[in-house]
Coordinates of C-alpha atoms and ligand atoms in Angstrom, one line a residue:
M1 CA 0.0 0.0 0.0
K2 CA 1.4 3.4 -0.9
P3 CA 1.7 5.8 1.9
E4 CA -0.9 8.6 1.9
I5 CA 0.2 12.3 1.9
I6 CA -1.5 15.6 1.7
V7 CA -0.2 18.1 -1.0
T8 CA -1.1 21.8 0.3
G9 CA -0.4 23.7 -2.8
R10 CA -0.2 23.2 -6.5
L11 CA 3.2 21.7 -7.5
L12 CA 4.9 21.5 -11.0
P13 CA 3.2 18.8 -12.9
R14 CA 6.4 16.8 -13.1
T15 CA 6.8 16.9 -9.4
Q16 CA 3.2 16.0 -8.7
E17 CA 3.5 13.0 -11.2
A18 CA 6.7 11.6 -9.3
L19 CA 4.6 12.0 -6.1
D20 CA 1.6 10.1 -7.6
R21 CA 3.9 7.2 -8.5
I22 CA 5.1 6.7 -5.0
F23 CA 2.1 7.8 -2.9
T24 CA -1.4 8.3 -2.6
C25 CA -1.8 12.0 -2.8
H26 CA -4.8 14.1 -1.4
K27 CA -4.9 17.7 -2.7
L28 CA -5.8 20.2 0.0
Y29 CA -5.8 23.1 -2.4
E30 CA -8.7 21.4 -4.2
A31 CA -11.0 20.8 -1.3
A32 CA -13.8 23.1 -1.0
D33 CA -14.1 22.4 2.9
H34 CA -10.6 22.0 4.3
L35 CA -11.8 21.0 7.7
A36 CA -14.0 18.2 6.3
F37 CA -11.1 17.1 3.9
L38 CA -8.7 16.9 6.8
R39 CA -11.2 15.0 9.1
Q40 CA -11.6 12.4 6.3
H41 CA -7.9 11.8 5.8
A42 CA -6.6 12.4 9.3
Q43 CA -6.0 8.9 10.2
Q44 CA -4.2 7.7 7.1
V45 CA -2.0 10.7 6.2
R46 CA 1.7 10.5 7.2
A47 CA 3.4 13.2 5.3
L48 CA 2.7 16.8 3.8
A49 CA 4.1 18.2 0.7
T50 CA 4.2 22.0 1.2
F51 CA 4.9 24.8 -1.3
G52 CA 6.5 28.1 0.1
A53 CA 3.8 30.2 1.2
S54 CA 1.2 27.4 1.7
G55 CA 3.2 26.1 4.6
A56 CA 1.8 24.2 7.6
D57 CA 0.8 25.8 10.9
A58 CA 0.3 24.1 14.3
A59 CA -3.7 23.9 13.6
L60 CA -3.1 21.9 10.4
M61 CA -0.5 19.7 12.1
D62 CA -3.1 19.1 15.1
Q63 CA -5.5 17.8 12.5
L64 CA -3.1 15.0 11.4
P65 CA -2.1 12.7 14.3
K66 CA -0.1 10.3 12.1
L67 CA 2.1 13.1 10.6
E68 CA 5.9 12.1 10.5
I69 CA 7.3 14.6 7.9
I70 CA 6.6 17.9 6.1
S71 CA 8.7 18.2 2.9
N72 CA 8.7 21.8 1.7
F73 CA 9.2 23.0 -1.8
G74 CA 11.6 25.9 -1.3
V75 CA 14.4 26.7 1.2
G76 CA 12.4 29.4 3.2
V77 CA 10.3 27.6 5.8
D78 CA 8.9 30.6 7.5
A79 CA 5.4 29.5 6.8
I80 CA 5.9 26.3 8.7
D81 CA 5.7 26.3 12.4
L82 CA 8.8 24.6 13.3
A83 CA 8.4 24.7 17.1
A84 CA 4.9 22.8 16.7
A85 CA 6.7 20.3 14.4
A86 CA 9.6 19.9 16.8
K87 CA 7.3 19.3 19.9
R88 CA 5.8 16.4 17.8
R89 CA 9.1 15.2 16.5
I90 CA 7.8 15.8 12.9
I91 CA 10.7 16.0 10.4
V92 CA 10.8 19.1 8.3
T93 CA 12.8 19.2 5.0
N94 CA 13.5 22.0 2.5
T95 CA 15.3 22.4 -0.7
P96 CA 18.4 24.4 -0.2
E97 CA 21.5 24.7 -2.6
V98 CA 19.7 23.5 -5.7
L99 CA 18.3 27.0 -6.1
T100 CA 21.1 29.2 -4.7
E101 CA 22.7 30.2 -7.9
C102 CA 19.4 31.0 -9.8
V103 CA 18.2 33.2 -6.7
A104 CA 21.6 35.0 -6.7
D105 CA 21.1 35.6 -10.6
T106 CA 17.7 37.1 -10.0
A107 CA 19.0 39.3 -7.1
M108 CA 21.9 40.5 -9.3
A109 CA 19.5 41.2 -12.0
L110 CA 17.3 43.2 -9.7
V111 CA 20.4 45.2 -8.5
L112 CA 21.2 46.0 -12.1
A113 CA 17.6 46.8 -13.2
T114 CA 17.1 49.0 -10.1
L115 CA 20.3 51.1 -10.2
R116 CA 20.3 51.4 -14.0
R117 CA 16.5 51.8 -14.3
L118 CA 16.4 49.2 -17.0
P119 CA 12.5 48.5 -17.0
Q120 CA 11.8 52.2 -16.7
S121 CA 14.2 53.2 -19.7
E122 CA 12.4 50.2 -21.7
N123 CA 9.1 51.6 -20.8
Y124 CA 10.3 55.0 -22.0
L125 CA 11.2 53.5 -25.5
R126 CA 8.0 51.6 -25.7
A127 CA 6.0 54.7 -25.1
G128 CA 7.6 56.3 -28.1
Q129 CA 9.3 59.0 -25.9
W130 CA 12.9 58.3 -27.0
G131 CA 12.0 59.8 -30.5
T132 CA 10.0 62.8 -29.0
R133 CA 11.8 63.6 -25.8
G134 CA 15.2 62.5 -26.5
A135 CA 17.8 60.4 -24.4
Y136 CA 16.8 58.8 -21.2
P137 CA 17.9 60.6 -18.1
L138 CA 21.4 59.3 -16.6
T139 CA 21.2 56.4 -14.0
T140 CA 23.5 55.0 -11.3
S141 CA 26.7 52.8 -11.9
L142 CA 27.3 49.7 -9.7
G143 CA 31.1 49.8 -10.0
G144 CA 32.6 51.2 -7.0
K145 CA 29.3 51.1 -4.9
T146 CA 29.0 49.3 -1.7
L147 CA 26.7 46.2 -1.6
G148 CA 25.7 45.5 1.9
V149 CA 24.3 42.0 2.4
L150 CA 21.9 41.5 5.2
G151 CA 22.1 37.5 5.7
L152 CA 25.2 36.4 4.0
G153 CA 24.2 32.6 3.8
R154 CA 24.2 30.3 0.8
I155 CA 22.4 33.0 -1.5
G156 CA 24.0 36.0 0.1
E157 CA 27.3 34.7 -0.5
A158 CA 26.5 33.7 -4.2
I159 CA 25.2 37.3 -4.6
A160 CA 28.3 38.8 -3.1
K161 CA 30.6 36.9 -5.6
R162 CA 28.7 38.1 -8.5
A163 CA 28.6 41.6 -7.1
E164 CA 32.6 41.7 -6.8
A165 CA 32.6 40.6 -10.5
F166 CA 30.6 43.7 -11.3
G167 CA 33.2 45.8 -9.4
M168 CA 31.1 46.3 -6.1
K169 CA 32.6 46.4 -2.7
L170 CA 31.1 44.2 -0.1
R171 CA 30.0 44.5 3.5
Y172 CA 27.6 42.1 5.4
H173 CA 25.7 41.5 8.6
N174 CA 24.6 38.1 10.0
R175 CA 23.9 37.4 13.7
S176 CA 27.4 35.5 13.6
R177 CA 30.6 36.7 11.8
K178 CA 32.0 34.5 9.3
N179 CA 35.7 33.8 8.5
L180 CA 35.7 36.0 5.4
A181 CA 37.6 38.8 4.1
W182 CA 34.5 41.0 3.7
P183 CA 33.9 43.6 6.4
Y184 CA 31.4 42.6 9.0
E185 CA 28.9 45.0 10.4
P186 CA 27.5 44.5 14.0
D187 CA 23.9 45.4 13.2
V188 CA 21.6 46.4 10.4
V189 CA 21.7 50.2 10.8
S190 CA 25.6 50.3 10.6
L191 CA 25.3 48.1 7.5
A192 CA 22.8 50.5 5.8
K193 CA 25.0 53.6 6.7
N194 CA 28.2 52.1 5.1
S195 CA 26.2 50.6 1.9
D196 CA 24.9 52.1 -1.2
V197 CA 22.7 49.1 -1.8
L198 CA 21.3 47.1 1.0
L199 CA 20.5 43.6 -0.2
V200 CA 18.2 41.5 2.0
A201 CA 18.8 37.9 2.0
A202 CA 18.3 36.5 5.5
P203 CA 15.4 34.1 6.4
G204 CA 11.6 35.3 7.1
G205 CA 10.2 34.5 10.7
P206 CA 9.7 36.3 13.8
Q207 CA 13.3 36.9 14.4
T208 CA 13.7 39.0 11.3
Q209 CA 10.3 40.7 11.2
R210 CA 10.6 44.2 9.9
I211 CA 14.4 44.0 10.5
V212 CA 14.5 46.8 7.8
N213 CA 12.6 49.7 9.5
A214 CA 12.7 53.3 9.2
A215 CA 15.9 53.7 11.2
V216 CA 17.6 51.5 8.6
L217 CA 16.3 53.4 5.6
D218 CA 17.3 56.6 7.3
A219 CA 20.8 55.2 7.6
L220 CA 20.9 54.2 4.0
G221 CA 19.8 57.8 3.0
P222 CA 18.5 59.3 -0.1
Q223 CA 21.2 58.1 -2.5
G224 CA 20.6 54.5 -1.1
F225 CA 18.9 51.5 -2.7
V226 CA 17.1 48.5 -1.1
V227 CA 16.9 45.2 -2.9
N228 CA 14.8 42.4 -1.3
I229 CA 15.2 38.8 -2.4
A230 CA 14.2 37.2 0.9
R231 CA 10.9 37.6 2.3
G232 CA 8.4 40.7 2.5
S233 CA 8.1 40.3 6.2
L234 CA 11.7 41.6 6.6
I235 CA 10.9 45.1 5.6
D236 CA 8.5 47.6 7.1
E237 CA 6.6 47.9 3.9
P238 CA 4.5 50.9 4.7
A239 CA 7.7 52.6 5.8
L240 CA 9.5 51.7 2.4
L241 CA 6.6 53.0 0.5
R242 CA 6.6 56.3 2.3
Y243 CA 10.4 56.6 1.9
L244 CA 10.2 55.9 -1.8
R245 CA 7.3 58.2 -2.3
E246 CA 9.2 61.2 -0.5
G247 CA 12.5 60.4 -2.1
R248 CA 14.1 59.5 1.3
I249 CA 15.8 56.6 -0.4
A250 CA 16.9 56.4 -4.1
G251 CA 14.9 53.3 -5.3
A252 CA 13.9 49.6 -4.5
G253 CA 14.2 46.4 -6.2
L254 CA 11.6 43.8 -4.8
D255 CA 10.9 40.1 -5.6
V256 CA 9.1 39.7 -2.3
F257 CA 6.1 41.5 -0.6
D258 CA 3.8 41.5 2.0
N259 CA 0.4 39.7 1.4
E260 CA 1.6 37.9 -1.9
P261 CA 0.4 37.7 -4.6
K262 CA -2.3 40.4 -3.7
I263 CA 0.2 43.1 -2.9
D264 CA -0.5 46.7 -2.0
P265 CA -1.5 48.5 -5.2
A266 CA 0.4 51.4 -4.0
W267 CA 3.5 49.7 -5.4
F268 CA 2.1 50.1 -9.0
S269 CA 2.6 53.8 -9.4
L270 CA 6.1 54.1 -8.0
D271 CA 8.3 55.0 -10.5
N272 CA 11.5 54.2 -8.4
A273 CA 10.8 50.6 -7.7
V274 CA 11.5 47.7 -9.8
L275 CA 9.0 44.9 -9.0
L276 CA 9.1 41.2 -9.7
P277 CA 6.4 38.6 -8.9
H278 CA 8.5 36.3 -6.7
V279 CA 10.5 34.7 -9.4
G280 CA 13.7 34.2 -7.6
S281 CA 14.0 30.5 -8.3
A282 CA 11.5 30.4 -11.3
T283 CA 13.3 28.6 -13.9
E284 CA 12.3 25.3 -15.5
E285 CA 15.9 23.8 -14.3
T286 CA 15.8 25.0 -10.7
R287 CA 12.2 24.3 -10.1
T288 CA 12.6 20.7 -11.4
A289 CA 15.6 20.3 -9.2
M290 CA 13.6 21.6 -6.2
G291 CA 10.8 19.3 -7.0
A292 CA 13.1 16.4 -7.3
L293 CA 14.7 17.0 -3.8
Q294 CA 11.4 17.5 -2.2
V295 CA 10.2 14.1 -3.6
E296 CA 13.6 12.5 -2.5
N297 CA 13.2 13.6 1.0
L298 CA 10.0 11.9 1.3
Q299 CA 11.0 8.9 -0.3
L300 CA 14.1 8.4 1.8
H301 CA 11.9 8.8 5.0
F302 CA 9.5 6.1 3.9
A303 CA 12.3 3.9 3.1
G304 CA 13.6 4.2 6.6
K305 CA 16.6 6.2 5.7
P306 CA 17.8 9.5 6.9
V307 CA 16.3 12.6 4.9
K308 CA 18.8 14.6 2.6
T309 CA 18.0 18.0 3.6
P310 CA 16.5 18.3 7.1
V311 CA 15.7 21.8 8.6
T312 CA 17.5 21.9 11.9
Ligands
NAP401 P1 21.0 30.4 4.6 O1 22.0 29.8 3.9 O2 20.4 29.8 5.9 O3 21.3 32.0 5.0 C1 20.6 32.9 5.7 C2 21.7 33.9 6.3 O4 20.9 34.8 7.0 C3 22.7 33.4 7.2 O5 24.0 33.9 6.9 C4 22.3 33.8 8.7 O6 23.6 33.9 9.4 C5 21.5 34.9 8.2 N1 20.6 35.3 9.4 C6 19.6 34.5 10.0 N2 18.9 35.1 10.8 C7 19.4 36.4 10.9 C8 19.0 37.6 11.7 N3 18.0 37.5 12.7 N4 19.9 38.7 11.5 C9 20.7 38.6 10.5 N5 21.1 37.7 9.8 C10 20.5 36.6 9.9 O7 19.6 30.6 3.7 P2 19.8 30.7 2.1 O8 19.7 29.5 1.5 O9 20.7 31.7 1.5 O10 18.3 31.4 2.0 C11 18.0 32.7 2.5 C12 16.4 33.1 2.3 O11 16.1 33.5 1.0 C13 15.4 32.0 2.5 O12 15.2 31.8 3.9 C14 14.3 32.4 1.8 O13 13.3 33.1 2.6 C15 14.7 33.4 0.8 N6 14.7 32.7 -0.8 C16 13.9 33.6 -1.5 C17 13.8 33.1 -2.7 C18 12.9 34.0 -3.8 O14 12.5 33.4 -4.7 N7 12.9 35.2 -3.7 C19 14.2 31.9 -3.2 C20 14.9 31.2 -2.2 C21 15.1 31.7 -0.9 P3 23.3 33.9 11.1 O15 22.9 32.5 11.3 O16 24.8 33.9 11.4 O17 22.6 34.9 11.5

């Protein structure tokens, strides 16, 4: 008999097909009545396959007394209640490494697009303004600027390497200093003060909630830029909107927001922000690799073996 699992959010077709070959899958996202659905499957379900924002809170876990493992598609597990999982010794896995380079590419593209105003200048051309109003206004160079990385982990370090190749200087802040040549800043305000571009790459969750607040934006100043590739929750979004509108920082490049995908419409009219719909890891190659790792973790667990990428 195949083990029974619940899939909380829509997965890539090929990932879902792989799961269907090994497990009996129940799709929570297709159920009209979630409570009735959970009651129906509660006594059989031993695993959850989750997708980023459609994580697993304590209430969901409480409905599933036989739950052994939560296998997440994505490295960020801020939508999973890790404390509730730990209390019941439920294993949690994620998909680190396989997405690092791809997300770093997106981050670097956002830095370039934000400082050089590439989407805005394309819009200028498409609106026919090049021919009528002349050359597009000058923008800001990357070379010689300082990129301050908040969260120099796997993705942060991959971004830092790319930024160096673009001639940028680096600084970083983590809770713990790393044995690296790049200068360490003891807090986020000093990182912002000493950076031209603040690149946010730390995990979401209660510890980093609104870590980029008005004081940090003040330290960054009117010539400074913010680029967020991590989670919307790390930035005080109303403050960022206000600072951008008032020209108190120069610009922002954002892949992540509060209330995705129904983000605040105030973003749509801001000319000094470059906005992406959470596409950091969104390539065929990377999403396929993430799906394969999600499935592999489940497979290993049900074969009685240690999972490959546990969240510790
Ligand atoms: P990682 O290797 O765990 O790196 C996270 C870094 O953040 C670590 O260096 C950590 O250092 C630092 N950090 C953690 N808590 C902090 C705090 N309170 N203050 C300051 N620094 C802190 O994770 P990763 O693989 O690089 O992924 C990072 C995040 O990127 C994920 O959690 C996810 O939310 C996001 N992400 C976004 C996308 C996208 O599509 N936009 C895709 C993938 C990932 P210390 O422990 O020393 O503090």
